XYZ file of C-alpha atoms in Angstrom:
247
model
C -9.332 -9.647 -4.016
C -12.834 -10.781 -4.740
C -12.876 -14.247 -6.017
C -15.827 -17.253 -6.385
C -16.817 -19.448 -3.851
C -18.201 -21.631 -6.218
C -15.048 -24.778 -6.855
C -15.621 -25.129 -10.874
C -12.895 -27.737 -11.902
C -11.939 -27.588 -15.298
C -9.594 -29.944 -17.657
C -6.952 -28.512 -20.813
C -9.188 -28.270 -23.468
C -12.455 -27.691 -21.865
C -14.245 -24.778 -22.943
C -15.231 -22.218 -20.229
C -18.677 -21.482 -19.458
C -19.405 -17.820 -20.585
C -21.396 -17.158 -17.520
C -18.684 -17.468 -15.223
C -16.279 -15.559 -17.224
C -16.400 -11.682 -15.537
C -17.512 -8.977 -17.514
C -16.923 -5.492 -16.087
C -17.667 -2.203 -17.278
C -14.564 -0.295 -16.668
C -11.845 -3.222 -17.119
C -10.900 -5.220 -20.070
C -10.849 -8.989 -19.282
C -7.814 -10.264 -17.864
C -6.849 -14.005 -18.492
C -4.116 -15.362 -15.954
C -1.892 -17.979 -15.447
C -4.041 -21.526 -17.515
C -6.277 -20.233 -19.795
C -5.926 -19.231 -23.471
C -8.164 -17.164 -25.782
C -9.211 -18.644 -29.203
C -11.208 -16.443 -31.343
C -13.412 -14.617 -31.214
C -14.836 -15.746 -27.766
C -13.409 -18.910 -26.815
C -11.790 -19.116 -23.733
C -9.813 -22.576 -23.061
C -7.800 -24.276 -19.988
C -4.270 -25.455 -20.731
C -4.077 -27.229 -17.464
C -6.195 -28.789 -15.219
C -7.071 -27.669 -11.796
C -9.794 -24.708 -10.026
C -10.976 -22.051 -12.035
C -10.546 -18.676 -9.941
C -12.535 -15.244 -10.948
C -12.124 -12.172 -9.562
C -15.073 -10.235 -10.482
C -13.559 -6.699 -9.124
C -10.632 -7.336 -11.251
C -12.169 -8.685 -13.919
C -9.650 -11.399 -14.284
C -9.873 -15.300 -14.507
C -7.107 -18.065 -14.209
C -6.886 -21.781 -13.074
C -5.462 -22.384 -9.835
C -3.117 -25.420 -9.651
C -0.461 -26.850 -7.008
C 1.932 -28.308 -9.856
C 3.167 -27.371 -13.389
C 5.655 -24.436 -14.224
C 5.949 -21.164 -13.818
C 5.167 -19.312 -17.025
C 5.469 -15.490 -16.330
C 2.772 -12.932 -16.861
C 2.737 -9.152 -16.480
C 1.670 -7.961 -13.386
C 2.828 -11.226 -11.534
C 5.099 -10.543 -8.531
C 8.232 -12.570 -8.644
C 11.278 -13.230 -6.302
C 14.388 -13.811 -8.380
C 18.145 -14.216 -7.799
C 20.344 -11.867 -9.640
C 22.641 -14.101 -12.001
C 24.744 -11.459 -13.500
C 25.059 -7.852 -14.151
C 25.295 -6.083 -17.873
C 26.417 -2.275 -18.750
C 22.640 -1.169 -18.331
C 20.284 -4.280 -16.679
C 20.560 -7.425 -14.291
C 20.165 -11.110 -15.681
C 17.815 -12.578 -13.289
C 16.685 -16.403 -12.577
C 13.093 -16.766 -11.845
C 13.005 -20.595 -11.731
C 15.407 -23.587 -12.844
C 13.677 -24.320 -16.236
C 13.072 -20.324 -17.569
C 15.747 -18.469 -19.702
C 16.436 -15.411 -17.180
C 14.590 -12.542 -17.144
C 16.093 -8.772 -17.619
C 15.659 -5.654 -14.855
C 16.868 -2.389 -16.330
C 19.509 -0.740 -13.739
C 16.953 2.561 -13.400
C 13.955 0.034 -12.556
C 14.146 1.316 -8.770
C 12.786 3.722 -7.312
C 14.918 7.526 -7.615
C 17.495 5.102 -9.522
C 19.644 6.776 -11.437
C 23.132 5.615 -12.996
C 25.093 6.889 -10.167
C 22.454 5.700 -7.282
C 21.159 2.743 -8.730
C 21.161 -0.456 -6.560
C 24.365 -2.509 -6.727
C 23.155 -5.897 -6.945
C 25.944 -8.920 -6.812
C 25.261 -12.391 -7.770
C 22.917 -14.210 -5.906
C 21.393 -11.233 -4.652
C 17.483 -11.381 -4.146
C 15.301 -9.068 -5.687
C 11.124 -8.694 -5.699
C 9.794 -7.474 -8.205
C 6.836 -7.171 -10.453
C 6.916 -9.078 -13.882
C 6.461 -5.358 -16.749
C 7.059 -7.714 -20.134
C 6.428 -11.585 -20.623
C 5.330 -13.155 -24.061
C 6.912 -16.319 -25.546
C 9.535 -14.578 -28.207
C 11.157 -12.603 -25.444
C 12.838 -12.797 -22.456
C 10.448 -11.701 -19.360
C 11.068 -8.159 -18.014
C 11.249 -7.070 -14.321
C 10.721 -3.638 -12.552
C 11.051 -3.039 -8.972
C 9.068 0.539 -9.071
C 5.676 1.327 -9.649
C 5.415 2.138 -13.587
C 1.978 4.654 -12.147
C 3.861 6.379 -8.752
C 6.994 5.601 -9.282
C 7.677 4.324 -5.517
C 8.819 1.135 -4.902
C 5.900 -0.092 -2.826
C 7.853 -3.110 -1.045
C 9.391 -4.145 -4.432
C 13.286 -3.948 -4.365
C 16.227 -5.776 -3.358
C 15.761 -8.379 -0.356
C 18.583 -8.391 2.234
C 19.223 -11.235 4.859
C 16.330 -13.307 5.704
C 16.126 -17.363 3.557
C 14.519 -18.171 0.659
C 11.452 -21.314 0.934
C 10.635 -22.938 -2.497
C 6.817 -23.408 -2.189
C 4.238 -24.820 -5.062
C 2.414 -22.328 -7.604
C -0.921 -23.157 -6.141
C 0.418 -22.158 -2.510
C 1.875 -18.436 -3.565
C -1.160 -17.572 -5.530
C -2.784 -18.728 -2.658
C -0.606 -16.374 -0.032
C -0.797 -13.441 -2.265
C -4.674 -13.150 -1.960
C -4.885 -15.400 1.469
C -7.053 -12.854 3.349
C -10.105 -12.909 1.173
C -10.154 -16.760 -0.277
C -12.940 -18.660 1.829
C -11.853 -21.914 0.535
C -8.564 -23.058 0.887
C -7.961 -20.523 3.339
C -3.825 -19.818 4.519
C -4.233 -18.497 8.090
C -0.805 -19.527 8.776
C 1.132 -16.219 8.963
C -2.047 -14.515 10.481
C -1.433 -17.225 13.398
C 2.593 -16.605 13.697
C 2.117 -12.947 13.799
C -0.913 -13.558 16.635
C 1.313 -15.837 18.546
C 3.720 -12.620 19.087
C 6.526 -14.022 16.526
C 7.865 -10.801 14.404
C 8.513 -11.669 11.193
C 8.455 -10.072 7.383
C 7.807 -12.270 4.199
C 7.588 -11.798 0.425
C 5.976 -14.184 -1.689
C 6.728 -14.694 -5.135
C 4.363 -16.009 -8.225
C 7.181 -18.256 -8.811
C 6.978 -20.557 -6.266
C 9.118 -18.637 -3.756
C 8.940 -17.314 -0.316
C 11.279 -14.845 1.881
C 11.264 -14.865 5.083
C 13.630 -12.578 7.639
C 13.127 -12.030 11.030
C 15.826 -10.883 13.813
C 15.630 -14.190 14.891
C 17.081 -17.231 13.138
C 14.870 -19.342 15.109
C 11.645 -17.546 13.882
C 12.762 -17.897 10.729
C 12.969 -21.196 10.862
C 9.745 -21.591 12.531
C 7.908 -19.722 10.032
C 9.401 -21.159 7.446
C 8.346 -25.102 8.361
C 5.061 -23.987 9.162
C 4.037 -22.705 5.912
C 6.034 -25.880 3.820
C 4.270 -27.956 5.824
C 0.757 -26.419 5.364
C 1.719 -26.209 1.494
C 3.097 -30.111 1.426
C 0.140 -31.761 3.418
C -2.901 -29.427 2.448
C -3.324 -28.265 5.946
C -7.290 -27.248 6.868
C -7.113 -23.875 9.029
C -8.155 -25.728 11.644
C -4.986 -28.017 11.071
C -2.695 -24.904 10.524
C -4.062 -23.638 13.867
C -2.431 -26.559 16.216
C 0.305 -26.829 14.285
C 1.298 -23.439 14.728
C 0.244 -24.065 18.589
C 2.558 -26.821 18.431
C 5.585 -25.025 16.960
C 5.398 -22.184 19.818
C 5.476 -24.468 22.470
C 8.374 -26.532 20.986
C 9.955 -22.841 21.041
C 9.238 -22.033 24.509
């Protein structure tokens, strides 16, 4: 993901500066999570923190640590499966949304007799298809363009991290971001630990590993980095630190 280098801080209520809104040829403009369209042109901030642009994408949003998660299609989501209906899951994306709905055939090859059987409390990841504010959000765990899963689906064993907003946008797109870099995981993974994570929109990370202990480690290392703003210079010896404490 291509995004600016330049930190543009904006406030609710400001009005964005047209030039750094991205215009592309092929894509209509996308506005993420923050920002709100008044016509004809106007674009405005609802809360305060970095404005993010990704030109490839042609998308815009404000990145901030705090607030609530307010879902948005295309977001990628970790929920926990509250309860099952004749045809769809009830799931909980966060402790102050009404739960969101994912249809029974919203797998990959689902069908009614081979669809996922999904208890309570079960963990799914999946991809936000449906979100405005006079409906409940809508899940899918397939592609709605290949119909393969691709990684989206139920999430078995492992432990579930709460994390802030600002840190899972910044995991999901941590490889290209040249300013408040996450080289965290890229440092675990170096260090020889073997480990899998999903990260979810909403403020959650999975983690599962065949060792407890791993996921443990990983697990501290990338609360702490979220919790004290760690540089990657700072994420670096810490992770340093946590392999020799596991040696």
């Amino acid at each position: 993901m291509a995004t600016s280098t330049e930190r543009v801080v904006v406030l609710p209520g400001d009005s964005v500066d047209p030039s750094l809104i991205p215009s592309h040829p092929k894509y209509p403009l996308r506005l993420g999570p923050g920002l709100r369209h008044i016509p004809p042109s106007e674009i405005v901030p609802t809360i305060a923190g970095q404005l993010v642009t990704d030109r490839k994408k042609n998308s815009i949003w404000v990145e901030s640590s705090g607030g609530r998660y307010t879902p948005a299609v295309g977001d990628l989501v970790i929920g926990k499966v509250d309860k099952g209906a004749t045809d769809l899951y009830y799931v909980n994306l966060s402790d102050y949304t009404s739960n969101a709905t994912l249809p029974h055939l919203a797998f990959e090859m689902a069908t009614k007799k081979t669809r996922p059987q999904l208890a309570s409390g079960a963990l799914v990841y999946a991809r936000v298809s449906l979100a405005n504010r006079h409906m409940d959000p809508e899940l899918e765990c397939v592609s709605a363009t290949t119909g393969k899963a691709d990684g989206l689906g139920p999430l078995t064993g492992g432990m579930l991290y709460d994390i802030s907003l600002g840190m899972a946008r910044r995991l999901l797109m941590r490889k290209s971001l040249e300013e408040g870099q996450i080289a965290v995981l890229e440092e675990l993974g170096a260090a020889g630990l073997a480990f899998e994570t999903a990260v979810g929109r909403n403020g959650k990370m999975w983690v599962n590993s065949e060792s407890v202990k791993t996921i443990l480690v990983v697990g501290r290392a990338v609360k702490e980095t979220d919790e004290k703003a760690l540089s990657v210079e700072q994420q670096k010896k810490f992770v340093r630190k946590l392999i020799k404490e596991m040696s």
